[in-house]
Amino acid sequence: MSERIVVLEVSGLEALHLAGIVGQFRDLLTASRSTDDPAVARLTPDAYPDDASASREFRRLTEGDLLERRGQDAETVLRTLGIDGADLDPASDPDATIAVALGESEAQAWMRTLSAVRLVLATRLGIHTEDDHEPDDLRFGVYDWIGYRLEGLITALDRT
């Protein structure tokens, strides 16, 4: 049985923006190996909300591995995009369409990364419930766009 392949089409401009956002996310994970940052803390949820001691111990045992996997997933997104988020080429054609072929494991890495980026953005924007989201506020545009891309990936995977 062959691996399922999904092909995403993104504009060059979208690819540049996505690479920049994922690159910043990767840098956040690398720079902040501490849950002092609320956005990073949200990426490593409490396993035992009613038991602070057990939660601290669980986080101590799992946080490093979880954040490392998130970093590897971000690297997969950048590799499959063919653009390094830290070294964007402004001379590339922003109107070109890029077809990104993803195997199943790469698509899973994309979904985890896009979801994690949305969690970071939600934390930065103060979105804790759907009621906190203000679609008319331009600051929420990137949050919505990442959600659109995530939904498109899920739809594409459902079709394969």
PDB file of N, CA, C and O in Angstrom, residues 39-81:
ATOM      1  N   ALA A  39       2.403  31.741  25.993  1.00  0.00           N
ATOM      2  CA  ALA A  39       2.163  31.063  24.715  1.00  0.00           C
ATOM      3  C   ALA A  39       2.825  29.691  24.695  1.00  0.00           C
ATOM      4  O   ALA A  39       2.240  28.714  24.214  1.00  0.00           O
ATOM      5  N   VAL A  40       4.030  29.600  25.231  1.00  0.00           N
ATOM      6  CA  VAL A  40       4.712  28.301  25.302  1.00  0.00           C
ATOM      7  C   VAL A  40       3.995  27.402  26.309  1.00  0.00           C
ATOM      8  O   VAL A  40       3.814  26.200  26.068  1.00  0.00           O
ATOM      9  N   ALA A  41       3.555  27.979  27.404  1.00  0.00           N
ATOM     10  CA  ALA A  41       2.818  27.198  28.396  1.00  0.00           C
ATOM     11  C   ALA A  41       1.550  26.596  27.785  1.00  0.00           C
ATOM     12  O   ALA A  41       1.178  25.465  28.096  1.00  0.00           O
ATOM     13  N   ARG A  42       0.912  27.338  26.900  1.00  0.00           N
ATOM     14  CA  ARG A  42      -0.311  26.835  26.274  1.00  0.00           C
ATOM     15  C   ARG A  42      -0.024  25.657  25.334  1.00  0.00           C
ATOM     16  O   ARG A  42      -0.901  24.861  25.048  1.00  0.00           O
ATOM     17  N   LEU A  43       1.232  25.557  24.865  1.00  0.00           N
ATOM     18  CA  LEU A  43       1.628  24.430  24.009  1.00  0.00           C
ATOM     19  C   LEU A  43       1.892  23.170  24.820  1.00  0.00           C
ATOM     20  O   LEU A  43       2.030  22.093  24.251  1.00  0.00           O
ATOM     21  N   THR A  44       2.008  23.315  26.128  1.00  0.00           N
ATOM     22  CA  THR A  44       2.244  22.176  27.016  1.00  0.00           C
ATOM     23  C   THR A  44       1.177  22.202  28.104  1.00  0.00           C
ATOM     24  O   THR A  44       1.440  22.615  29.232  1.00  0.00           O
ATOM     25  N   PRO A  45      -0.025  21.767  27.779  1.00  0.00           N
ATOM     26  CA  PRO A  45      -1.150  21.930  28.702  1.00  0.00           C
ATOM     27  C   PRO A  45      -0.994  21.131  29.995  1.00  0.00           C
ATOM     28  O   PRO A  45      -0.235  20.162  30.064  1.00  0.00           O
ATOM     29  N   ASP A  46      -1.723  21.568  30.998  1.00  0.00           N
ATOM     30  CA  ASP A  46      -1.746  20.876  32.287  1.00  0.00           C
ATOM     31  C   ASP A  46      -2.391  19.510  32.133  1.00  0.00           C
ATOM     32  O   ASP A  46      -3.514  19.397  31.632  1.00  0.00           O
ATOM     33  N   ALA A  47      -1.703  18.495  32.600  1.00  0.00           N
ATOM     34  CA  ALA A  47      -2.264  17.149  32.562  1.00  0.00           C
ATOM     35  C   ALA A  47      -3.209  16.917  33.734  1.00  0.00           C
ATOM     36  O   ALA A  47      -4.156  16.144  33.628  1.00  0.00           O
ATOM     37  N   TYR A  48      -2.941  17.597  34.838  1.00  0.00           N
ATOM     38  CA  TYR A  48      -3.724  17.422  36.060  1.00  0.00           C
ATOM     39  C   TYR A  48      -4.131  18.781  36.607  1.00  0.00           C
ATOM     40  O   TYR A  48      -3.526  19.275  37.556  1.00  0.00           O
ATOM     41  N   PRO A  49      -5.146  19.409  36.037  1.00  0.00           N
ATOM     42  CA  PRO A  49      -5.503  20.771  36.458  1.00  0.00           C
ATOM     43  C   PRO A  49      -5.894  20.880  37.931  1.00  0.00           C
ATOM     44  O   PRO A  49      -5.793  21.958  38.511  1.00  0.00           O
ATOM     45  N   ASP A  50      -6.314  19.789  38.529  1.00  0.00           N
ATOM     46  CA  ASP A  50      -6.729  19.836  39.935  1.00  0.00           C
ATOM     47  C   ASP A  50      -5.609  19.449  40.898  1.00  0.00           C
ATOM     48  O   ASP A  50      -5.827  19.403  42.111  1.00  0.00           O
ATOM     49  N   ASP A  51      -4.428  19.148  40.372  1.00  0.00           N
ATOM     50  CA  ASP A  51      -3.306  18.733  41.205  1.00  0.00           C
ATOM     51  C   ASP A  51      -2.037  19.422  40.711  1.00  0.00           C
ATOM     52  O   ASP A  51      -1.359  18.935  39.800  1.00  0.00           O
ATOM     53  N   ALA A  52      -1.718  20.559  41.326  1.00  0.00           N
ATOM     54  CA  ALA A  52      -0.583  21.369  40.870  1.00  0.00           C
ATOM     55  C   ALA A  52       0.737  20.604  40.941  1.00  0.00           C
ATOM     56  O   ALA A  52       1.571  20.706  40.042  1.00  0.00           O
ATOM     57  N   SER A  53       0.931  19.822  41.958  1.00  0.00           N
ATOM     58  CA  SER A  53       2.179  19.069  42.108  1.00  0.00           C
ATOM     59  C   SER A  53       2.326  18.025  41.010  1.00  0.00           C
ATOM     60  O   SER A  53       3.392  17.898  40.394  1.00  0.00           O
ATOM     61  N   ALA A  54       1.274  17.285  40.745  1.00  0.00           N
ATOM     62  CA  ALA A  54       1.307  16.271  39.679  1.00  0.00           C
ATOM     63  C   ALA A  54       1.477  16.933  38.319  1.00  0.00           C
ATOM     64  O   ALA A  54       2.192  16.410  37.450  1.00  0.00           O
ATOM     65  N   SER A  55       0.858  18.082  38.119  1.00  0.00           N
ATOM     66  CA  SER A  55       0.998  18.821  36.850  1.00  0.00           C
ATOM     67  C   SER A  55       2.438  19.266  36.640  1.00  0.00           C
ATOM     68  O   SER A  55       2.974  19.139  35.539  1.00  0.00           O
ATOM     69  N   ARG A  56       3.049  19.814  37.684  1.00  0.00           N
ATOM     70  CA  ARG A  56       4.454  20.244  37.582  1.00  0.00           C
ATOM     71  C   ARG A  56       5.362  19.069  37.228  1.00  0.00           C
ATOM     72  O   ARG A  56       6.244  19.176  36.381  1.00  0.00           O
ATOM     73  N   GLU A  57       5.140  17.935  37.884  1.00  0.00           N
ATOM     74  CA  GLU A  57       5.969  16.751  37.625  1.00  0.00           C
ATOM     75  C   GLU A  57       5.760  16.234  36.204  1.00  0.00           C
ATOM     76  O   GLU A  57       6.720  15.897  35.506  1.00  0.00           O
ATOM     77  N   PHE A  58       4.506  16.183  35.763  1.00  0.00           N
ATOM     78  CA  PHE A  58       4.215  15.732  34.399  1.00  0.00           C
ATOM     79  C   PHE A  58       4.879  16.666  33.382  1.00  0.00           C
ATOM     80  O   PHE A  58       5.498  16.220  32.422  1.00  0.00           O
ATOM     81  N   ARG A  59       4.764  17.966  33.614  1.00  0.00           N
ATOM     82  CA  ARG A  59       5.363  18.955  32.711  1.00  0.00           C
ATOM     83  C   ARG A  59       6.887  18.801  32.696  1.00  0.00           C
ATOM     84  O   ARG A  59       7.515  18.832  31.647  1.00  0.00           O
ATOM     85  N   ARG A  60       7.477  18.597  33.865  1.00  0.00           N
ATOM     86  CA  ARG A  60       8.931  18.432  33.952  1.00  0.00           C
ATOM     87  C   ARG A  60       9.386  17.230  33.120  1.00  0.00           C
ATOM     88  O   ARG A  60      10.411  17.274  32.447  1.00  0.00           O
ATOM     89  N   LEU A  61       8.592  16.168  33.138  1.00  0.00           N
ATOM     90  CA  LEU A  61       8.972  14.941  32.431  1.00  0.00           C
ATOM     91  C   LEU A  61       8.674  14.973  30.933  1.00  0.00           C
ATOM     92  O   LEU A  61       9.307  14.248  30.175  1.00  0.00           O
ATOM     93  N   THR A  62       7.723  15.793  30.504  1.00  0.00           N
ATOM     94  CA  THR A  62       7.280  15.737  29.103  1.00  0.00           C
ATOM     95  C   THR A  62       7.531  16.996  28.288  1.00  0.00           C
ATOM     96  O   THR A  62       7.564  16.931  27.058  1.00  0.00           O
ATOM     97  N   GLU A  63       7.689  18.133  28.948  1.00  0.00           N
ATOM     98  CA  GLU A  63       7.758  19.407  28.236  1.00  0.00           C
ATOM     99  C   GLU A  63       8.868  19.451  27.190  1.00  0.00           C
ATOM    100  O   GLU A  63       8.647  19.863  26.051  1.00  0.00           O
ATOM    101  N   GLY A  64      10.063  19.036  27.552  1.00  0.00           N
ATOM    102  CA  GLY A  64      11.193  19.096  26.617  1.00  0.00           C
ATOM    103  C   GLY A  64      10.934  18.299  25.355  1.00  0.00           C
ATOM    104  O   GLY A  64      11.160  18.781  24.237  1.00  0.00           O
ATOM    105  N   ASP A  65      10.449  17.067  25.518  1.00  0.00           N
ATOM    106  CA  ASP A  65      10.177  16.217  24.354  1.00  0.00           C
ATOM    107  C   ASP A  65       9.061  16.794  23.494  1.00  0.00           C
ATOM    108  O   ASP A  65       9.140  16.774  22.265  1.00  0.00           O
ATOM    109  N   LEU A  66       8.020  17.315  24.139  1.00  0.00           N
ATOM    110  CA  LEU A  66       6.901  17.877  23.390  1.00  0.00           C
ATOM    111  C   LEU A  66       7.326  19.100  22.592  1.00  0.00           C
ATOM    112  O   LEU A  66       7.015  19.219  21.397  1.00  0.00           O
ATOM    113  N   LEU A  67       8.088  19.986  23.206  1.00  0.00           N
ATOM    114  CA  LEU A  67       8.539  21.183  22.490  1.00  0.00           C
ATOM    115  C   LEU A  67       9.540  20.820  21.393  1.00  0.00           C
ATOM    116  O   LEU A  67       9.543  21.436  20.322  1.00  0.00           O
ATOM    117  N   GLU A  68      10.359  19.810  21.638  1.00  0.00           N
ATOM    118  CA  GLU A  68      11.296  19.362  20.601  1.00  0.00           C
ATOM    119  C   GLU A  68      10.543  18.808  19.392  1.00  0.00           C
ATOM    120  O   GLU A  68      10.889  19.100  18.249  1.00  0.00           O
ATOM    121  N   ARG A  69       9.509  18.014  19.638  1.00  0.00           N
ATOM    122  CA  ARG A  69       8.708  17.492  18.528  1.00  0.00           C
ATOM    123  C   ARG A  69       8.024  18.620  17.772  1.00  0.00           C
ATOM    124  O   ARG A  69       7.967  18.621  16.543  1.00  0.00           O
ATOM    125  N   ARG A  70       7.538  19.611  18.484  1.00  0.00           N
ATOM    126  CA  ARG A  70       6.918  20.759  17.814  1.00  0.00           C
ATOM    127  C   ARG A  70       7.940  21.475  16.932  1.00  0.00           C
ATOM    128  O   ARG A  70       7.623  21.924  15.843  1.00  0.00           O
ATOM    129  N   GLY A  71       9.170  21.583  17.413  1.00  0.00           N
ATOM    130  CA  GLY A  71      10.236  22.188  16.620  1.00  0.00           C
ATOM    131  C   GLY A  71      10.554  21.367  15.379  1.00  0.00           C
ATOM    132  O   GLY A  71      10.769  21.913  14.290  1.00  0.00           O
ATOM    133  N   GLN A  72      10.575  20.047  15.513  1.00  0.00           N
ATOM    134  CA  GLN A  72      10.811  19.170  14.366  1.00  0.00           C
ATOM    135  C   GLN A  72       9.681  19.290  13.347  1.00  0.00           C
ATOM    136  O   GLN A  72       9.917  19.294  12.137  1.00  0.00           O
ATOM    137  N   ASP A  73       8.454  19.388  13.844  1.00  0.00           N
ATOM    138  CA  ASP A  73       7.310  19.584  12.948  1.00  0.00           C
ATOM    139  C   ASP A  73       7.443  20.893  12.178  1.00  0.00           C
ATOM    140  O   ASP A  73       7.185  20.949  10.971  1.00  0.00           O
ATOM    141  N   ALA A  74       7.862  21.964  12.864  1.00  0.00           N
ATOM    142  CA  ALA A  74       8.054  23.260  12.197  1.00  0.00           C
ATOM    143  C   ALA A  74       9.135  23.138  11.127  1.00  0.00           C
ATOM    144  O   ALA A  74       8.990  23.685  10.024  1.00  0.00           O
ATOM    145  N   GLU A  75      10.206  22.427  11.416  1.00  0.00           N
ATOM    146  CA  GLU A  75      11.268  22.209  10.425  1.00  0.00           C
ATOM    147  C   GLU A  75      10.727  21.450   9.213  1.00  0.00           C
ATOM    148  O   GLU A  75      11.110  21.741   8.073  1.00  0.00           O
ATOM    149  N   THR A  76       9.827  20.496   9.440  1.00  0.00           N
ATOM    150  CA  THR A  76       9.214  19.759   8.333  1.00  0.00           C
ATOM    151  C   THR A  76       8.406  20.699   7.447  1.00  0.00           C
ATOM    152  O   THR A  76       8.478  20.621   6.220  1.00  0.00           O
ATOM    153  N   VAL A  77       7.646  21.602   8.057  1.00  0.00           N
ATOM    154  CA  VAL A  77       6.861  22.575   7.277  1.00  0.00           C
ATOM    155  C   VAL A  77       7.797  23.418   6.427  1.00  0.00           C
ATOM    156  O   VAL A  77       7.580  23.593   5.215  1.00  0.00           O
ATOM    157  N   LEU A  78       8.853  23.935   7.017  1.00  0.00           N
ATOM    158  CA  LEU A  78       9.789  24.785   6.276  1.00  0.00           C
ATOM    159  C   LEU A  78      10.482  24.004   5.157  1.00  0.00           C
ATOM    160  O   LEU A  78      10.640  24.507   4.046  1.00  0.00           O
ATOM    161  N   ARG A  79      10.863  22.757   5.448  1.00  0.00           N
ATOM    162  CA  ARG A  79      11.540  21.936   4.440  1.00  0.00           C
ATOM    163  C   ARG A  79      10.606  21.650   3.266  1.00  0.00           C
ATOM    164  O   ARG A  79      11.001  21.778   2.112  1.00  0.00           O
ATOM    165  N   THR A  80       9.366  21.296   3.540  1.00  0.00           N
ATOM    166  CA  THR A  80       8.441  20.964   2.458  1.00  0.00           C
ATOM    167  C   THR A  80       8.008  22.197   1.681  1.00  0.00           C
ATOM    168  O   THR A  80       7.683  22.098   0.498  1.00  0.00           O
ATOM    169  N   LEU A  81       8.010  23.356   2.345  1.00  0.00           N
ATOM    170  CA  LEU A  81       7.737  24.608   1.633  1.00  0.00           C
ATOM    171  C   LEU A  81       8.907  24.984   0.730  1.00  0.00           C
ATOM    172  O   LEU A  81       8.737  25.682  -0.259  1.00  0.00           O
TER     173      LEU A  81
END
